[in-house]
mmCIF file of C-alpha atoms and ligand atoms in Angstrom:
data_model
loop_
_atom_site.group_PDB
_atom_site.id
_atom_site.type_symbol
_atom_site.label_atom_id
_atom_site.label_comp_id
_atom_site.label_asym_id
_atom_site.label_seq_id
_atom_site.Cartn_x
_atom_site.Cartn_y
_atom_site.Cartn_z
ATOM 1 C CA MET A 186 103.000 109.334 123.320
ATOM 2 C CA GLN A 187 101.031 109.933 119.813
ATOM 3 C CA LEU A 188 103.625 110.592 117.091
ATOM 4 C CA ARG A 189 101.999 112.800 113.792
ATOM 5 C CA ILE A 190 104.924 111.661 111.751
ATOM 6 C CA ASP A 191 104.599 110.744 107.119
ATOM 7 C CA LEU A 192 105.829 108.578 106.708
ATOM 8 C CA HIS A 193 106.645 109.069 102.823
ATOM 9 C CA VAL A 194 108.536 112.368 101.729
ATOM 10 C CA HIS A 195 110.851 112.237 98.479
ATOM 11 C CA THR A 196 113.810 115.842 98.824
ATOM 12 C CA ILE A 197 116.061 117.054 96.530
ATOM 13 C CA TYR A 198 118.674 114.200 95.898
ATOM 14 C CA SER A 199 115.388 112.040 94.441
ATOM 15 C CA HIS A 200 115.930 112.900 90.623
ATOM 16 C CA ASP A 201 112.134 113.373 90.345
ATOM 17 C CA SER A 202 110.935 115.386 93.478
ATOM 18 C CA LEU A 203 111.748 119.535 94.109
ATOM 19 C CA ILE A 204 111.670 119.180 98.240
ATOM 20 C CA THR A 205 114.991 121.032 100.007
ATOM 21 C CA PRO A 206 115.731 119.106 103.207
ATOM 22 C CA LYS A 207 114.415 123.560 104.671
ATOM 23 C CA GLU A 208 111.327 123.090 103.644
ATOM 24 C CA LEU A 209 111.010 119.813 103.897
ATOM 25 C CA VAL A 210 111.309 121.083 107.968
ATOM 26 C CA GLN A 211 109.536 124.140 107.488
ATOM 27 C CA TYR A 212 106.126 122.107 106.334
ATOM 28 C CA ALA A 213 106.522 119.126 108.147
ATOM 29 C CA LYS A 214 106.404 121.821 111.325
ATOM 30 C CA LYS A 215 103.197 124.278 109.776
ATOM 31 C CA ARG A 216 101.165 121.132 108.931
ATOM 32 C CA GLY A 217 101.632 120.319 112.874
ATOM 33 C CA LEU A 218 103.612 116.642 111.535
ATOM 34 C CA ASP A 219 106.318 115.505 114.805
ATOM 35 C CA GLY A 220 109.070 114.035 112.286
ATOM 36 C CA VAL A 221 108.883 112.204 108.494
ATOM 37 C CA ALA A 222 110.132 109.574 106.980
ATOM 38 C CA ILE A 223 112.497 111.216 104.309
ATOM 39 C CA THR A 224 112.331 107.464 101.669
ATOM 40 C CA ASP A 225 114.051 108.687 98.549
ATOM 41 C CA HIS A 226 114.357 106.605 95.704
ATOM 42 C CA GLY A 227 117.144 103.403 96.187
ATOM 43 C CA ARG A 228 119.538 105.904 98.505
ATOM 44 C CA VAL A 229 119.267 106.193 101.841
ATOM 45 C CA ASP A 230 122.193 108.390 102.369
ATOM 46 C CA SER A 231 120.117 111.901 102.143
ATOM 47 C CA ALA A 232 117.513 111.092 104.917
ATOM 48 C CA LEU A 233 120.353 110.103 107.464
ATOM 49 C CA LYS A 234 122.434 113.150 105.992
ATOM 50 C CA ILE A 235 119.365 115.580 107.152
ATOM 51 C CA ALA A 236 118.360 113.852 109.939
ATOM 52 C CA LYS A 237 121.767 114.656 111.729
ATOM 53 C CA GLU A 238 121.467 118.654 110.414
ATOM 54 C CA THR A 239 117.642 119.028 112.085
ATOM 55 C CA ASP A 240 116.501 118.953 115.607
ATOM 56 C CA LEU A 241 113.289 117.047 113.369
ATOM 57 C CA LEU A 242 112.198 113.239 113.751
ATOM 58 C CA ILE A 243 113.923 111.823 110.323
ATOM 59 C CA VAL A 244 112.954 108.104 109.810
ATOM 60 C CA PRO A 245 115.773 107.159 108.567
ATOM 61 C CA GLY A 246 113.829 105.159 104.610
ATOM 62 C CA ILE A 247 114.373 104.020 101.011
ATOM 63 C CA GLU A 248 111.726 103.218 98.425
ATOM 64 C CA ILE A 249 112.933 100.379 95.772
ATOM 65 C CA GLU A 250 111.793 99.665 93.381
ATOM 66 C CA SER A 251 111.689 95.916 93.126
ATOM 67 C CA LEU A 252 111.514 93.615 89.856
ATOM 68 C CA ASP A 253 107.314 93.073 91.855
ATOM 69 C CA GLY A 254 107.000 97.346 92.487
ATOM 70 C CA HIS A 255 107.858 99.438 95.027
ATOM 71 C CA ILE A 256 107.917 98.699 98.347
ATOM 72 C CA VAL A 257 109.235 101.049 100.943
ATOM 73 C CA ALA A 258 111.418 100.081 103.980
ATOM 74 C CA LEU A 259 112.317 101.955 107.156
ATOM 75 C CA GLY A 260 114.144 102.237 109.963
ATOM 76 C CA VAL A 261 117.121 101.118 107.660
ATOM 77 C CA GLN A 262 120.736 102.469 107.162
ATOM 78 C CA GLU A 263 122.521 101.117 104.147
ATOM 79 C CA PRO A 264 120.942 100.843 100.409
ATOM 80 C CA ILE A 265 118.689 98.199 99.341
ATOM 81 C CA PRO A 266 119.538 97.124 96.275
ATOM 82 C CA LYS A 267 116.604 97.097 93.505
ATOM 83 C CA GLU A 268 115.435 94.672 91.469
ATOM 84 C CA LEU A 269 115.487 91.843 93.432
ATOM 85 C CA PRO A 270 111.625 89.888 94.021
ATOM 86 C CA ALA A 271 109.418 91.759 96.680
ATOM 87 C CA SER A 272 109.720 88.256 99.259
ATOM 88 C CA GLU A 273 113.443 88.906 98.685
ATOM 89 C CA THR A 274 112.930 93.106 99.186
ATOM 90 C CA VAL A 275 111.808 92.348 102.066
ATOM 91 C CA ASP A 276 114.333 89.347 103.565
ATOM 92 C CA ARG A 277 117.358 92.598 103.073
ATOM 93 C CA ILE A 278 114.902 94.672 104.725
ATOM 94 C CA HIS A 279 114.396 92.631 107.506
ATOM 95 C CA GLU A 280 118.492 91.747 107.164
ATOM 96 C CA ALA A 281 119.014 95.572 107.118
ATOM 97 C CA GLY A 282 117.046 96.184 110.613
ATOM 98 C CA GLY A 283 114.149 97.943 109.128
ATOM 99 C CA ILE A 284 110.450 97.490 108.802
ATOM 100 C CA ALA A 285 109.013 96.556 104.740
ATOM 101 C CA VAL A 286 105.551 98.816 103.658
ATOM 102 C CA ALA A 287 104.131 98.086 100.530
ATOM 103 C CA CYS A 288 103.577 101.715 99.266
ATOM 104 C CA HIS A 289 100.722 102.758 97.129
ATOM 105 C CA PRO A 290 99.541 98.797 96.455
ATOM 106 C CA VAL A 291 96.815 98.847 94.126
ATOM 107 C CA THR A 292 97.761 102.127 91.532
ATOM 108 C CA PHE A 293 97.584 103.295 88.798
ATOM 109 C CA PHE A 294 101.533 105.165 87.119
ATOM 110 C CA LYS A 295 102.828 103.345 89.648
ATOM 111 C CA GLY A 296 105.119 100.629 90.870
ATOM 112 C CA SER A 297 102.162 98.749 92.604
ATOM 113 C CA LEU A 298 102.490 94.902 93.915
ATOM 114 C CA GLY A 299 98.855 94.221 93.732
ATOM 115 C CA LYS A 300 98.892 90.722 94.776
ATOM 116 C CA ARG A 301 102.615 89.938 95.312
ATOM 117 C CA THR A 302 101.585 91.985 98.262
ATOM 118 C CA SER A 303 101.908 89.380 100.594
ATOM 119 C CA SER A 304 101.903 88.764 104.639
ATOM 120 C CA ARG A 305 105.710 89.173 104.559
ATOM 121 C CA PHE A 306 105.432 92.325 105.030
ATOM 122 C CA ASP A 307 104.842 94.664 107.700
ATOM 123 C CA ALA A 308 102.193 97.123 106.961
ATOM 124 C CA VAL A 309 100.205 98.059 104.059
ATOM 125 C CA GLU A 310 100.257 102.185 102.989
ATOM 126 C CA VAL A 311 96.294 102.599 102.783
ATOM 127 C CA ILE A 312 96.193 106.012 102.106
ATOM 128 C CA ASN A 313 99.002 107.870 99.848
ATOM 129 C CA SER A 314 97.962 110.987 98.452
ATOM 130 C CA SER A 315 98.650 110.775 95.337
ATOM 131 C CA ALA A 316 97.315 107.950 94.116
ATOM 132 C CA ILE A 317 95.310 107.799 91.628
ATOM 133 C CA PRO A 318 92.056 107.617 91.548
ATOM 134 C CA PHE A 319 92.648 107.945 95.434
ATOM 135 C CA LYS A 320 89.199 106.242 96.660
ATOM 136 C CA ARG A 321 89.173 103.336 94.511
ATOM 137 C CA SER A 322 93.279 102.713 95.642
ATOM 138 C CA VAL A 323 92.095 103.286 99.117
ATOM 139 C CA LYS A 324 89.132 101.215 99.104
ATOM 140 C CA HIS A 325 91.795 98.582 97.503
ATOM 141 C CA ALA A 326 94.665 98.749 99.875
ATOM 142 C CA GLN A 327 92.325 98.837 102.906
ATOM 143 C CA LEU A 328 91.425 95.960 102.023
ATOM 144 C CA LEU A 329 94.772 93.834 101.285
ATOM 145 C CA ALA A 330 95.626 95.270 104.554
ATOM 146 C CA SER A 331 92.727 93.079 106.385
ATOM 147 C CA LYS A 332 93.336 89.797 104.513
ATOM 148 C CA LEU A 333 96.824 90.590 104.835
ATOM 149 C CA GLU A 334 96.431 91.446 108.443
ATOM 150 C CA LEU A 335 98.691 94.097 108.229
ATOM 151 C CA PRO A 336 99.078 97.276 110.288
ATOM 152 C CA SER A 337 98.132 100.257 107.912
ATOM 153 C CA VAL A 338 99.986 103.752 107.043
ATOM 154 C CA ALA A 339 99.787 107.137 105.889
ATOM 155 C CA GLY A 340 101.891 109.139 103.286
ATOM 156 C CA SER A 341 101.769 112.128 101.614
ATOM 157 C CA ASP A 342 104.630 110.349 98.693
ATOM 158 C CA ALA A 343 105.569 114.496 98.734
ATOM 159 C CA HIS A 344 107.764 115.582 95.851
ATOM 160 C CA TYR A 345 106.915 119.298 97.036
ATOM 161 C CA GLY A 346 106.696 121.268 99.941
ATOM 162 C CA PRO A 347 102.831 121.938 99.936
ATOM 163 C CA GLU A 348 101.888 117.548 99.777
ATOM 164 C CA ILE A 349 103.626 116.930 102.313
ATOM 165 C CA GLY A 350 101.500 116.472 105.517
ATOM 166 C CA CYS A 351 98.674 115.313 103.552
ATOM 167 C CA ALA A 352 98.275 112.478 105.187
ATOM 168 C CA HIS A 353 99.683 111.250 108.544
ATOM 169 C CA THR A 354 100.129 107.638 110.514
ATOM 170 C CA VAL A 355 99.830 108.292 113.920
ATOM 171 C CA ILE A 356 101.502 105.814 116.288
ATOM 172 C CA ASP A 357 101.873 105.143 119.655
ATOM 173 C CA ALA A 358 105.324 105.214 120.796
ATOM 174 C CA GLU A 359 107.996 107.890 122.490
ATOM 175 C CA LYS A 360 110.332 109.992 119.837
ATOM 176 C CA ASP A 361 112.681 107.398 118.948
ATOM 177 C CA VAL A 362 113.008 105.397 115.590
ATOM 178 C CA GLY A 363 114.383 102.243 116.765
ATOM 179 C CA LYS A 364 111.050 102.589 118.946
ATOM 180 C CA ILE A 365 108.816 103.611 116.201
ATOM 181 C CA VAL A 366 109.226 101.312 114.062
ATOM 182 C CA GLU A 367 108.477 98.575 116.865
ATOM 183 C CA ALA A 368 104.976 100.056 117.216
ATOM 184 C CA ILE A 369 104.108 99.959 113.376
ATOM 185 C CA LYS A 370 104.896 96.209 113.330
ATOM 186 C CA MET A 371 102.689 95.675 116.261
ATOM 187 C CA GLY A 372 100.298 97.159 114.180
ATOM 188 C CA SER A 373 99.849 100.562 117.181
ATOM 189 C CA CYS A 374 99.531 102.791 114.269
ATOM 190 C CA GLN A 375 96.110 104.040 112.377
ATOM 191 C CA PRO A 376 96.232 105.496 108.938
ATOM 192 C CA PHE A 377 94.815 109.543 108.140
ATOM 193 C CA GLY A 378 94.554 111.328 104.528
ATOM 194 C CA SER A 379 93.042 112.858 102.377
ATOM 195 C CA ALA A 380 94.586 113.246 98.695
ATOM 196 C CA ILE A 381 96.826 116.220 97.735
ATOM 197 C CA PRO A 382 94.386 119.035 96.362
ATOM 198 C CA LEU A 383 94.026 119.514 92.834
ATOM 199 C CA THR A 384 94.934 122.888 93.653
ATOM 200 C CA VAL A 385 98.044 121.579 94.446
ATOM 201 C CA ARG A 386 98.545 119.043 92.105
ATOM 202 C CA LEU A 387 98.155 121.830 88.977
ATOM 203 C CA ARG A 388 101.279 124.079 90.491
ATOM 204 C CA ARG A 389 103.479 121.491 91.112
ATOM 205 C CA GLU A 390 102.730 120.866 87.066
ATOM 206 C CA ILE A 391 103.698 123.841 86.088
ATOM 207 C CA LEU A 392 106.361 123.678 88.108
ATOM 208 C CA GLY A 393 108.435 120.242 85.343
ATOM 209 C CA ILE A 394 107.827 117.970 88.014
ATOM 210 C CA GLY A 395 105.605 116.204 85.105
ATOM 211 C CA ARG A 396 106.887 112.292 86.007
ATOM 212 C CA ARG A 397 104.890 110.313 89.263
ATOM 213 C CA PHE A 398 105.828 107.825 91.802
HETATM 214 ZN ZN1 ZN B 513 108.033 107.441 96.246
HETATM 215 ZN ZN1 ZN B 514 106.713 104.342 94.569
#
């Protein structure tokens, strides 16, 4: 089956997000998503906890600050240490049974891997709805994915409820975390989405979420 999943969402368990577990489920359903990957900064316990408490499909993940830039791990059950070189971080993710995604690899104001993205990764996040400037980021990330011959994925990088689902990945898999992760690795996925609308960005700024990762 074709699943629509936003592969990059932060909850209140990230120090810079406003999204409560209740809002996460509400907005995901409103947007017609089949599921979301919770990728809080430096922790996976929040994703595992929320997954147990809801009937929405949750792909447990974590966003790691490596020495070379941010990396998203999907399908892991344990935290991955930060501040390691990217190559070692990718190895740790694989050892933990997950896949490594080069998130927002070419953008400003976020810790981006840029040229340090290698074919050791399992996928490239070609659409990140909060990347600035959006079109340029998408174009360069697409070039990177095709150069490295890696699957392309998309996520909103939401830190505020209305941002959920601004981007999503269509994955050809059954509703099972292991199968979803495997399908992404095999490239049975397609990225869709756009930038977070300016009005939503402004509302989030007013709510005091200035710092973005
Ligand atoms: Zn993020
Ligand atoms: Zn990031």
